[in-house]
Short mmCIF file of C-alpha atoms in Angstrom, two decimals:
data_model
loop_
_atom_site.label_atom_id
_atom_site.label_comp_id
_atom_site.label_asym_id
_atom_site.label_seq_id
_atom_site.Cartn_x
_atom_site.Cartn_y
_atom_site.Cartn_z
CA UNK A 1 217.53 -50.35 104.55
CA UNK A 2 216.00 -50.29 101.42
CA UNK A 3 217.70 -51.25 98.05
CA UNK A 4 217.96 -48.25 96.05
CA UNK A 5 218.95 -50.03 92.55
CA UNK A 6 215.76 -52.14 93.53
CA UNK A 7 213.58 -49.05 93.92
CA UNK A 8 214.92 -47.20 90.85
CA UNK A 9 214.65 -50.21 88.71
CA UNK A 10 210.80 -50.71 90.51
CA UNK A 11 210.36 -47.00 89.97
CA UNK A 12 211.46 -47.59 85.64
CA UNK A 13 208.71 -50.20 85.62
CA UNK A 14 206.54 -48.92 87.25
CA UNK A 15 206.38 -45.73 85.38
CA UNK A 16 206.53 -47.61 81.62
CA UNK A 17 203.49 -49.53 83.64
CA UNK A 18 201.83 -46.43 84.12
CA UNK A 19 202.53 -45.03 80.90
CA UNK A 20 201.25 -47.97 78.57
CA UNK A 21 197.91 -47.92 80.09
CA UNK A 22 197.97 -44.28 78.27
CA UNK A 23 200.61 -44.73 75.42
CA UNK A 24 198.31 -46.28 73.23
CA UNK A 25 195.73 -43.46 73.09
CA UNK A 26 198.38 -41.19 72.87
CA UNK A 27 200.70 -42.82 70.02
CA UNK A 28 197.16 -43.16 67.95
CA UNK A 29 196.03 -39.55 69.10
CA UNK A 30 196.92 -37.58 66.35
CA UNK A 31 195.63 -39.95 63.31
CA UNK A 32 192.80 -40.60 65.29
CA UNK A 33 191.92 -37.01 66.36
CA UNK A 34 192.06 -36.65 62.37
CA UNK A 35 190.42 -39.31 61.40
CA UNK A 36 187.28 -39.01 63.80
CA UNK A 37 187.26 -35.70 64.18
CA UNK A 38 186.47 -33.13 66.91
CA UNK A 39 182.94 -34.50 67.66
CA UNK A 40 183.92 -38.62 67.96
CA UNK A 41 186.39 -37.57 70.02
CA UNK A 42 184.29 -35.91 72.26
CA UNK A 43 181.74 -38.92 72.03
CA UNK A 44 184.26 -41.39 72.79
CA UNK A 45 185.71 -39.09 75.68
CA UNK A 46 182.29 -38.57 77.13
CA UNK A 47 181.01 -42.25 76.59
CA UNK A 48 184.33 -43.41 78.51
CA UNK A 49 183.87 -41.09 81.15
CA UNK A 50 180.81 -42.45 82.12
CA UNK A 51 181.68 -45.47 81.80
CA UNK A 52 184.11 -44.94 84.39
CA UNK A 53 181.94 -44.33 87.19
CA UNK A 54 180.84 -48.33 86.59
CA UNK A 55 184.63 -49.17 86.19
CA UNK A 56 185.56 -47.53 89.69
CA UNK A 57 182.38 -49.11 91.18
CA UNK A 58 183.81 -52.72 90.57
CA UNK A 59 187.57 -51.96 91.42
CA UNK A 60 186.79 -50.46 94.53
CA UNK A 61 190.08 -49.52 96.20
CA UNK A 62 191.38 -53.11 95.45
CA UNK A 63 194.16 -52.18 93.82
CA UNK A 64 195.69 -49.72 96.52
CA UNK A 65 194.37 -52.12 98.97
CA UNK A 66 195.54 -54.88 97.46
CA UNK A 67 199.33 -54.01 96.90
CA UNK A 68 198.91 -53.00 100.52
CA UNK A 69 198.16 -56.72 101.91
CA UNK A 70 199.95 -58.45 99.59
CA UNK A 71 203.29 -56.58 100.74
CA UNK A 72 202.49 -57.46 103.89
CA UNK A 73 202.27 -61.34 103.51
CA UNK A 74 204.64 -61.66 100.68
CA UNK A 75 206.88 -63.87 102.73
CA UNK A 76 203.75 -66.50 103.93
CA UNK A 77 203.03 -68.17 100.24
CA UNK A 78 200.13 -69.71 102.14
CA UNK A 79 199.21 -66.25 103.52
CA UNK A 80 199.86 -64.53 100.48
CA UNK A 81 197.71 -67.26 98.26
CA UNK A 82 194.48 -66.95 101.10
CA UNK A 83 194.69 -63.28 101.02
CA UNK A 84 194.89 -63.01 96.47
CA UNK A 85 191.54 -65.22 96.11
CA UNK A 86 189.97 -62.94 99.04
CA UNK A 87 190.22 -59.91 97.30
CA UNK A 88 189.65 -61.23 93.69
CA UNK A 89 186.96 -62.69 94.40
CA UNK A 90 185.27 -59.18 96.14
CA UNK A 91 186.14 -58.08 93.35
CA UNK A 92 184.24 -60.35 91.17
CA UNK A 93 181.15 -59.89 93.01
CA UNK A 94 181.16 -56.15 92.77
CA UNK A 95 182.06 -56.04 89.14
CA UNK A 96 178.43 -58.09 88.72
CA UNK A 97 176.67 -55.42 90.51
CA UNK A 98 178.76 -52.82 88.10
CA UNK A 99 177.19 -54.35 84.90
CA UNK A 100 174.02 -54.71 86.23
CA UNK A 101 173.90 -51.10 87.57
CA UNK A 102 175.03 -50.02 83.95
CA UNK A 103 171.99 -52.07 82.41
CA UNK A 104 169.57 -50.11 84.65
CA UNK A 105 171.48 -46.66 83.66
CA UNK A 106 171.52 -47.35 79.64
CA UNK A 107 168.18 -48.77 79.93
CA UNK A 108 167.14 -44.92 81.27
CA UNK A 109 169.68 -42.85 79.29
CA UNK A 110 169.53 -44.18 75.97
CA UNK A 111 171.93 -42.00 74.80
CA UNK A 112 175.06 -43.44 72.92
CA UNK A 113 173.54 -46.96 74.33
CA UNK A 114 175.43 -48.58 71.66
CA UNK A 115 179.09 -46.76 72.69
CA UNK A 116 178.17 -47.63 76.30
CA UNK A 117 177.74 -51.42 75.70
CA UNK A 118 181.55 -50.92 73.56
CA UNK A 119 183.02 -49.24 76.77
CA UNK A 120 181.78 -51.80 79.04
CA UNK A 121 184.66 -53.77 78.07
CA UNK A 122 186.55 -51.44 80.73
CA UNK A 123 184.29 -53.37 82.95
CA UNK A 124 185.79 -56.77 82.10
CA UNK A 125 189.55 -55.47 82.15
CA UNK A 126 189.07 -54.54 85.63
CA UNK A 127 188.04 -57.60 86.62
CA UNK A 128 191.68 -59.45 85.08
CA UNK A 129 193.46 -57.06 86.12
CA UNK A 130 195.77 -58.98 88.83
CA UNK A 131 198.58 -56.31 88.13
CA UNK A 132 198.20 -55.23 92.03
CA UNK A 133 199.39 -58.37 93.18
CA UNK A 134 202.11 -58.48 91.04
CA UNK A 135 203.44 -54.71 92.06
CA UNK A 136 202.51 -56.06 96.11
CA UNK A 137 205.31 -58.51 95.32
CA UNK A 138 207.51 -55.58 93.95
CA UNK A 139 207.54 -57.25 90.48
CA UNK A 140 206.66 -54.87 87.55
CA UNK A 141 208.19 -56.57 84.85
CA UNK A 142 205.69 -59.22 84.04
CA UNK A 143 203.13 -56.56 83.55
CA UNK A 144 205.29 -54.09 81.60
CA UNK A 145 206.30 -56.99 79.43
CA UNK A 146 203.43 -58.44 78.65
CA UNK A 147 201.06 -55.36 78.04
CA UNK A 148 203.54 -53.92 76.00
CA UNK A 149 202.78 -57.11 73.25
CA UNK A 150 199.31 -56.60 73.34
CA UNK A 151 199.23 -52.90 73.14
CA UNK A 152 201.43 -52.87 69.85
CA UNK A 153 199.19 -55.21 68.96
CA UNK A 154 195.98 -53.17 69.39
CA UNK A 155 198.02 -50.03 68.14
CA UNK A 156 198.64 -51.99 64.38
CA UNK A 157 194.83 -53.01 64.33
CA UNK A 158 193.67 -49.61 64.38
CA UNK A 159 195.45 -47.89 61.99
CA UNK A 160 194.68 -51.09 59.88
CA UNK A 161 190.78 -51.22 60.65
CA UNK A 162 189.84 -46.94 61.28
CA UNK A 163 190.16 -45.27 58.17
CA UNK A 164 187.17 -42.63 58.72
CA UNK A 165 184.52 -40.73 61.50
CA UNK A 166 182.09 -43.78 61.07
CA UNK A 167 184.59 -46.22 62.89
CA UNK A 168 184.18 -45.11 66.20
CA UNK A 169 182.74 -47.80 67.66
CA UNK A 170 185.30 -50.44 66.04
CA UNK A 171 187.71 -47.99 67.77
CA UNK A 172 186.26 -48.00 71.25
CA UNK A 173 186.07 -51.71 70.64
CA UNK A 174 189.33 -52.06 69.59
CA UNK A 175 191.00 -49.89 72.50
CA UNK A 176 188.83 -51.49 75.03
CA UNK A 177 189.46 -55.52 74.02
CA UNK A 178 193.33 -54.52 73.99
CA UNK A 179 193.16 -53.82 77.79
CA UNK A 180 191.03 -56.79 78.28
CA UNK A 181 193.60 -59.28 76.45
CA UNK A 182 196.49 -57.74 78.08
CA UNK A 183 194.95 -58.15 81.83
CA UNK A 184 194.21 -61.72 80.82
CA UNK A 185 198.25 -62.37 80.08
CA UNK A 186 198.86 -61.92 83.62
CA UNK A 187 196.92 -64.62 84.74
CA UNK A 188 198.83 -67.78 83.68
CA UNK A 189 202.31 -66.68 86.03
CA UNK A 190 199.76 -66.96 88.98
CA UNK A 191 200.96 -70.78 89.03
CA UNK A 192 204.22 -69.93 90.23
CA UNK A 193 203.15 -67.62 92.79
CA UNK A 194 200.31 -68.56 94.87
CA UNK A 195 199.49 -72.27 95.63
CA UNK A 196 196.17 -74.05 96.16
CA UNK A 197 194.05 -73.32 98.61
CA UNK A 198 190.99 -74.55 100.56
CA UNK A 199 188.21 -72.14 99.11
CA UNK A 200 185.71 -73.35 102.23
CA UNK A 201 188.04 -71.66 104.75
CA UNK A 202 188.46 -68.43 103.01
CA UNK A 203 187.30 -65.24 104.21
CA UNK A 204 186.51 -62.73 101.19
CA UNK A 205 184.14 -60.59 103.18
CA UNK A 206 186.96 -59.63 106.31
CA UNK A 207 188.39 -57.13 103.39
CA UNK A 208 185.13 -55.98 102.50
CA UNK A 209 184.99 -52.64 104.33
CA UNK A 210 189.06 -52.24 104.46
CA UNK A 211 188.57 -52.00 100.45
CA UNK A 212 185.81 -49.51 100.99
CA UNK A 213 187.85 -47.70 102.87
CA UNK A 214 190.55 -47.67 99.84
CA UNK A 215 187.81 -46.64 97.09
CA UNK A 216 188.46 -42.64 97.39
CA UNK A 217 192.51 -42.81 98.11
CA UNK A 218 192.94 -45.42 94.59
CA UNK A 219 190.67 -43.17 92.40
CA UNK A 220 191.08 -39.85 93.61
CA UNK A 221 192.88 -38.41 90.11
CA UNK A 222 190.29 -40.43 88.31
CA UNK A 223 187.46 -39.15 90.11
CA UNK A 224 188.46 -35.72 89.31
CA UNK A 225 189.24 -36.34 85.49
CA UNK A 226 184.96 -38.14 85.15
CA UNK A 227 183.50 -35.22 86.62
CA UNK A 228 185.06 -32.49 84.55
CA UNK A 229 183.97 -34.80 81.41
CA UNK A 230 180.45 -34.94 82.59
CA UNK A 231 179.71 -31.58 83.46
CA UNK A 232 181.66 -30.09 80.44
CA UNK A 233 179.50 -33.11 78.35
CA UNK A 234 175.73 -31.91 79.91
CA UNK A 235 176.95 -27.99 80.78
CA UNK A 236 178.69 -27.31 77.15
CA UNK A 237 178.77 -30.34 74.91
CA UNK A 238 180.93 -33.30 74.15
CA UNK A 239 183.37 -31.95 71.80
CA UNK A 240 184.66 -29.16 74.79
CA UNK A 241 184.84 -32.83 76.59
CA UNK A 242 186.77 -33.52 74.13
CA UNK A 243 188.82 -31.24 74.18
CA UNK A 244 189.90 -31.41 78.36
CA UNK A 245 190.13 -35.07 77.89
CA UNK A 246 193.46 -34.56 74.85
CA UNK A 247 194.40 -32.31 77.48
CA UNK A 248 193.96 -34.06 80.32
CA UNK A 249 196.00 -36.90 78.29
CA UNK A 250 198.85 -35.32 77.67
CA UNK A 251 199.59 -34.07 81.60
CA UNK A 252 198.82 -37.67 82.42
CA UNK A 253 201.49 -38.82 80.30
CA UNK A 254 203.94 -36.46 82.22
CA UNK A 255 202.62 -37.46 85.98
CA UNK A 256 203.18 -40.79 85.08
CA UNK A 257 206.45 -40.82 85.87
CA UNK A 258 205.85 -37.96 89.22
CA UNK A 259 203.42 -40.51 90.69
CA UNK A 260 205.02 -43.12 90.35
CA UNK A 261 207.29 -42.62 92.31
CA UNK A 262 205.21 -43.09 95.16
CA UNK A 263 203.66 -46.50 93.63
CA UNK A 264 206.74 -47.71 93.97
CA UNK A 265 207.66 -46.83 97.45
CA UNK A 266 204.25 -47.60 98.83
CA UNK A 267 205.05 -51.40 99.19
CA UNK A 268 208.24 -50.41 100.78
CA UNK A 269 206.63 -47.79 103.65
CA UNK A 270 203.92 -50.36 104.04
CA UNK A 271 206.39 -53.90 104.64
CA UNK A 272 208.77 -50.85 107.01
CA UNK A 273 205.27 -49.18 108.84
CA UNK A 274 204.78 -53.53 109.91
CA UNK A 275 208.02 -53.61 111.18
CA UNK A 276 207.51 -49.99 113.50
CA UNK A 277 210.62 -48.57 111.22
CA UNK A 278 209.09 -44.63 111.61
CA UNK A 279 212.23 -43.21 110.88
CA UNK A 280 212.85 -44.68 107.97
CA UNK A 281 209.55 -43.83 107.15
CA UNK A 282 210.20 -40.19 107.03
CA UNK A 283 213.51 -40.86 105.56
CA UNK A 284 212.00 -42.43 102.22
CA UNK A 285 209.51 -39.92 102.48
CA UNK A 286 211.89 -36.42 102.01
CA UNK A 287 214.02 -38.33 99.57
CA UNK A 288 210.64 -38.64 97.68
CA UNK A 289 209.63 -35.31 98.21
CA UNK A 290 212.71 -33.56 96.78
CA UNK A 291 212.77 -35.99 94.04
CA UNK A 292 209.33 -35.16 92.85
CA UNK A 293 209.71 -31.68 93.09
CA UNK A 294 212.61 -31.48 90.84
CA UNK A 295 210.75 -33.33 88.53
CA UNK A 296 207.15 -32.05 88.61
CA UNK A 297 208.68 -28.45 88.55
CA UNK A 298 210.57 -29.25 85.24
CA UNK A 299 207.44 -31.30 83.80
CA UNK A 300 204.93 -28.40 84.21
CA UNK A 301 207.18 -25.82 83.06
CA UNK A 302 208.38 -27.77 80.23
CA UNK A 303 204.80 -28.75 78.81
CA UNK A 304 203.56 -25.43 79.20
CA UNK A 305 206.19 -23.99 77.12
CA UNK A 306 205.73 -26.12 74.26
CA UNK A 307 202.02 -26.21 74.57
CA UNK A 308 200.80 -23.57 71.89
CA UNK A 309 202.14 -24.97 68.78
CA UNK A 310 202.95 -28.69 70.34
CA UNK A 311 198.97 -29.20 70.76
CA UNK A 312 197.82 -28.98 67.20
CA UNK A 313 201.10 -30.42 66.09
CA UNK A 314 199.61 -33.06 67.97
CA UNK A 315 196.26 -33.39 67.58
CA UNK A 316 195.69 -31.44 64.21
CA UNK A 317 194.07 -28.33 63.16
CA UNK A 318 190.63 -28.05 64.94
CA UNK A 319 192.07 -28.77 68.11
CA UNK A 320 193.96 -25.01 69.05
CA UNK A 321 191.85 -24.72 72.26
CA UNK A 322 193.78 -28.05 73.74
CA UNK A 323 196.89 -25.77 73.33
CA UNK A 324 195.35 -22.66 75.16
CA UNK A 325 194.37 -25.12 77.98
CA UNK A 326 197.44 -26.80 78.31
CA UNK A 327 199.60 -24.50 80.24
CA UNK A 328 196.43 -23.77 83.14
CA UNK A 329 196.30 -27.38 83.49
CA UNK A 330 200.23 -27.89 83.36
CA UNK A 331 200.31 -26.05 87.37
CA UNK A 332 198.98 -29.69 88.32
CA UNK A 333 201.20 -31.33 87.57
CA UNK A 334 203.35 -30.32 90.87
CA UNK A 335 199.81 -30.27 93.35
CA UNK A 336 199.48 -33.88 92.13
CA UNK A 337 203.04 -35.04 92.86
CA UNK A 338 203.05 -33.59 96.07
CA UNK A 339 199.72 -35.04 96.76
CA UNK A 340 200.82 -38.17 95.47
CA UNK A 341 203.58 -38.26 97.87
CA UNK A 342 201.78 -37.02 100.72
CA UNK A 343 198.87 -40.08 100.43
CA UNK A 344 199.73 -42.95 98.59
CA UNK A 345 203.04 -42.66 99.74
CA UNK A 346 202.61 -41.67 103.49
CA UNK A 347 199.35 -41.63 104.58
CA UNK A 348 197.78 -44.51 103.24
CA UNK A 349 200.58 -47.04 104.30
CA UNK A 350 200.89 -45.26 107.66
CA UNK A 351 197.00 -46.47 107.96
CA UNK A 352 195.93 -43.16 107.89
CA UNK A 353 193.40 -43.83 105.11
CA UNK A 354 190.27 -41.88 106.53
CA UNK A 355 192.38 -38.67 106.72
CA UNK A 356 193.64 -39.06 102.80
CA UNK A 357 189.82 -40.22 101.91
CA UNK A 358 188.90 -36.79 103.55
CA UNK A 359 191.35 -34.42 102.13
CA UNK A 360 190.46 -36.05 98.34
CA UNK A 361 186.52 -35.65 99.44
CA UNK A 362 187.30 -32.23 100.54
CA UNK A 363 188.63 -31.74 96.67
CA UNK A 364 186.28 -33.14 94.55
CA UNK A 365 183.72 -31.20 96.52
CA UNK A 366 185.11 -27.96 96.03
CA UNK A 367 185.93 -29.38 91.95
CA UNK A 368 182.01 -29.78 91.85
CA UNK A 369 181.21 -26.62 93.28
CA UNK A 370 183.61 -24.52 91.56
CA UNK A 371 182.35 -26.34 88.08
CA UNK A 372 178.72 -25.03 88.13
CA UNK A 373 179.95 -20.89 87.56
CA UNK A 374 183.31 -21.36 86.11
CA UNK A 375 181.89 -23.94 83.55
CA UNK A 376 178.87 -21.42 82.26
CA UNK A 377 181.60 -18.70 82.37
CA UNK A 378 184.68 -19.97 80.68
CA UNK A 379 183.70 -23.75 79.28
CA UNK A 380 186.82 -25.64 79.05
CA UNK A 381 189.29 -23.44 80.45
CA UNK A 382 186.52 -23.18 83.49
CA UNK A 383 186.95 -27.07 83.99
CA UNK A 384 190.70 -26.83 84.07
CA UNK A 385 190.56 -24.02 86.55
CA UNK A 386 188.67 -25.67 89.23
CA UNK A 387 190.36 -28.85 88.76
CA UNK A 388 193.63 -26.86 89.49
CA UNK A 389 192.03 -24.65 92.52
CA UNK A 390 190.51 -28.15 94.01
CA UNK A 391 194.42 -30.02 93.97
CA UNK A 392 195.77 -27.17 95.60
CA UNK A 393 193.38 -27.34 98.62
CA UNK A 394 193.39 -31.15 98.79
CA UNK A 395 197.19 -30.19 99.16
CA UNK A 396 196.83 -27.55 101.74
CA UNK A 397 194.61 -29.74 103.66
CA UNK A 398 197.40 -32.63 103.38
CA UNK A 399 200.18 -30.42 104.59
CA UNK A 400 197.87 -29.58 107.45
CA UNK A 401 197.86 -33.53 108.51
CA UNK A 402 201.25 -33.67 108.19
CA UNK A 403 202.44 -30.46 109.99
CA UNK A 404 203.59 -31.75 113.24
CA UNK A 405 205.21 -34.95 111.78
CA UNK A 406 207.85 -33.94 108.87
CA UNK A 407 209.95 -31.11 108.96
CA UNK A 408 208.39 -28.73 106.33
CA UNK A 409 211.85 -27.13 105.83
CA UNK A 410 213.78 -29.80 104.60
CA UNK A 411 210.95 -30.70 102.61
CA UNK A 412 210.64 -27.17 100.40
CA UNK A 413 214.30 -26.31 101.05
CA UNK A 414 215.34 -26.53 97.27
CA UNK A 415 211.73 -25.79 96.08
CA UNK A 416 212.37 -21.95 95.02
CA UNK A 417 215.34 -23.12 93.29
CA UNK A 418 213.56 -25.29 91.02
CA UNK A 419 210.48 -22.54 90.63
CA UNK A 420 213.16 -20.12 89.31
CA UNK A 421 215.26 -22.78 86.95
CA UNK A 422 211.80 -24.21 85.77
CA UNK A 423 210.51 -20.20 85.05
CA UNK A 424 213.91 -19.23 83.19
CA UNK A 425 213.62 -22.63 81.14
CA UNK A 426 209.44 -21.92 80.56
CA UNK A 427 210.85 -18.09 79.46
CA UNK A 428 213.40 -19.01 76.85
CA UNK A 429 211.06 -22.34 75.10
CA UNK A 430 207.94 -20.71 75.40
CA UNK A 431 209.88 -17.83 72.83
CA UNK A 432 211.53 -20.53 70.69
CA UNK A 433 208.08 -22.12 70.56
CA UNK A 434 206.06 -19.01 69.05
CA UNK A 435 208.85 -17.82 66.93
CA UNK A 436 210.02 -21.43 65.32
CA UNK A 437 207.72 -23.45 62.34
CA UNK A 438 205.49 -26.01 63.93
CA UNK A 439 207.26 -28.94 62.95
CA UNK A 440 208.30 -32.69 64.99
CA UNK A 441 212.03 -30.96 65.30
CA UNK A 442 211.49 -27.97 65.93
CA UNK A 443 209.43 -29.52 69.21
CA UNK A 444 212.25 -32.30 69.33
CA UNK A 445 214.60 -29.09 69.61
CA UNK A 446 212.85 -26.92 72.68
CA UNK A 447 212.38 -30.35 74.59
CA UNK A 448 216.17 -30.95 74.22
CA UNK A 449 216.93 -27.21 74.93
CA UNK A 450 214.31 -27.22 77.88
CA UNK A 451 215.97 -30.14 79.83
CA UNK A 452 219.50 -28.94 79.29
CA UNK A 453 218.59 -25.38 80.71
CA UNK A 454 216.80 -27.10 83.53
CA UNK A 455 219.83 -28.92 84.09
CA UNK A 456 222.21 -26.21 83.92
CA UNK A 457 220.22 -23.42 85.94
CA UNK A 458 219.88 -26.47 89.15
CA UNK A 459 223.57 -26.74 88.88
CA UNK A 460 224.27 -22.66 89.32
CA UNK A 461 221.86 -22.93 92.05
CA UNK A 462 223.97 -25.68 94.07
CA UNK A 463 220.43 -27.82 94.49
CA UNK A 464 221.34 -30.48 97.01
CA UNK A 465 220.90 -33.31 94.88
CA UNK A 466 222.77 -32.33 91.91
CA UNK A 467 225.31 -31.53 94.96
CA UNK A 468 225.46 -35.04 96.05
CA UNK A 469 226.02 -36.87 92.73
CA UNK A 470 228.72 -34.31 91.80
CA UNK A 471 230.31 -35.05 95.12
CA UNK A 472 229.81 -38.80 94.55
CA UNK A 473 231.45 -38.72 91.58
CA UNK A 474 234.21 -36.53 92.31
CA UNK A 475 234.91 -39.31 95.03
CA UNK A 476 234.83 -42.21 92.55
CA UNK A 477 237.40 -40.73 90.87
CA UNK A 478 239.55 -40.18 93.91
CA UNK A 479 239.00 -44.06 94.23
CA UNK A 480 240.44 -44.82 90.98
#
């Protein structure tokens, strides 16, 4: 059975993982977004987004992948030190090709060369980054720990050092070599968990298709997120880039801790799936379910009802549009939990990896489609609209894969209950948040108000969850 303090102490680190790789960004956001300004924001959002496509070239699917096969040889050190230097060093020859692909592609579009060449240092973080082997083991703390140092660290230099819009490219710099130094830290514990190896008998290229195979599953959010930048970048311009990726950043920071939920329990389903444990496979699987629903239901409620004044409380004045496109985007927030559950969580360590790699094809296809009229149309809210129409059929399809093997009522059993708790607490905050002064408490206030109601309205319901732990501790007291 699996240790549940384990997973919810996995699940903690995991998701402060998860949220430092954006925290930074997001901490800095609103001096930055002043200090730089709509239009090198929008460079710096549309210069990273094409980086990105060079950053997912030399990653692969190695870090899905990767978890994966560590999990499964965690308890051969031999095994486990064979199959590390395999994958890193795949990785190390595709992250050559990546730079020199990204020579030939500045080399023809010259434009923002110089921000390009900054970004690349994305490049060389993916490359360190070992933080796949580390979660394969089931141990998040190093990289929580140690990221968190170099992040404050980065955070400091650029208030210190970006004072005005002509420090961009320190910025980009500075953001970029942060992730680089912090992906670096993780490689001196590697001496007390691998050993040496023979380098002559090692296979590298026996995972090379098996990543492949992991490159749409690992990056399928991601994908999503670089084409909406690119198309808003050449079909509108960079500043309504811009403006979907402050968007974009601030639902991120909220899925963070939806998705990871199924980081978490992927190592789990994958070391059970070895052992032909099915049942306990589906087990793990509704307990997820219901446990992201709650949650994703009260995320995208929440941060739609504090969106309006929250975003330019935020960001600063300039930025109202990021507001406006906040609660389209905020819907989401529950496809991607539910998709996150579905694949990472299910599919992918069930081997089922071609049928989640189809369902995510399936998605960005229609994203790309949809783009081209709702773009010309609407702009940015266009973007977020086919974004949200493209999760909800990757979703579909996923249910559709799934159909004969879980029990779809159990799984949405409680789901109308949360719809109507999240809707009456979206009702009342959405009113305090037109009608109070756009100020850090007034925001501090709805947030508090918006959980407790949340809270309160999943009681009077009798969800089955909230059930459970009132039962539970009704029967510790009994005890005592």
């Amino acid at each position: 059975m699996v240790d549940i303090l384990k997973v919810i102490k996995n699940y903690l680190y995991n998701a402060s993982y998860q949220l430092l790789a954006i925290i930074l960004p997001l901490i800095t956001a609103p001096y930055v977004s002043r200090t730089l300004k709509p239009n090198g924001v929008g460079i710096y959002s549309y210069t990273n987004s094409l980086i990105q496509w060079f950053t997912i070239l030399a990653i692969l699917g190695i870090d899905l992948y990767g978890q994966k096969q560590i999990a499964s040889v965690r308890d051969n050190k031999k095994r486990l030190s064979i199959t590390f230097w395999e994958i890193q060093i795949i990785k190390t020859l595709f992250t050559i090709v990546s730079f020199f692909l990204l020579y030939c592609f500045i080399s023809i579009y010259q434009k923002y060369s110089f921000y390009m060449w900054l970004q690349s240092l994305n490049i060389v973080a993916t490359l360190l980054d070992i933080s796949w082997l580390y979660m394969g083991l089931e141990n998040f703390r190093i990289t929580v720990i140690r990221n968190t140092i170099v992040k404050i660290a980065s955070l400091i230099l650029i208030f210190a050092f970006v004072k005005n819009t002509s420090d961009l490219g320190l910025y980009i710099f500075i953001t970029g070599f942060a992730v680089v130094i912090g992906n670096f830290t993780l490689w001196p514990y590697l001496k007390g968990v691998i050993e040496k190896i023979n380098f002559k008998k090692i296979k590298p290229f026996s995972h090379f298709i098996p990543t492949l195979a992991y490159f749409i599953p690992q990056n399928a959010t991601q994908i999503y997120l670089i084409v909406n930048k690119n198309m808003l970048g050449f079909m509108d311009n960079t500043t309504a880039s811009g403006f979907y990726n402050n968007a974009d950043n601030l639902v991120r920071v909220v899925l963070v801790f939806v998705t990871s939920v199924g980081t978490v329990m992927m190592p789990h389903i994958a070391n059970e799936f070895s052992k032909g444990n099915l049942n306990n496979i589906k087990k793990y699987t509704y307990m997820s379910f219901k446990f992201v629903s709650a949650l994703s239901f009260a995320m995208a409620f929440g941060l739609a009802s504090i969106a309006i004044k929250g975003a330019t409380l935020f960001y600063g004045v300039g930025y109202e549009p990021v507001g406006q496109a906040l609660p389209i985007e905020a819907i989401i927030i529950v496809f991607l939990g539910w998709s996150n559950t579905l694949g990472t969580q299910y599919l992918v360590p069930t081997n089922r990896v071609n049928k989640y790699t189809r369902s995510v094809v399936i998605g960005t296809l229609f994203n790309i489609v949809l783009n081209i009229p709702l773009i010309f149309l609407y702009g940015l809210y266009g973007a977020i609209c086919a974004t949200v129409i493209s999760q909800v059929i990757v979703v579909l399809y996923q249910f559709n894969l799934v159909k004969k093997e879980l029990d779809f009522h159990f799984l949405f059993k409680d789901n109308f209950k949360y719809f109507i708790a999240g809707l009456v607490m979206f009702g009342i905050v959405f009113f305090m948040n037109i009608t109070m002064s756009e100020n850090i408490i007034s925001i501090v206030i709805q947030i508090f108000t918006g959980a407790v109601i949340y809270f309160l309205m999943l009681v009077i319901l009798r969800v089955d969850f909230i059930k459970l732990v009132i039962l539970k501790g009704k029967s510790k007291l009994l005890k005592r």
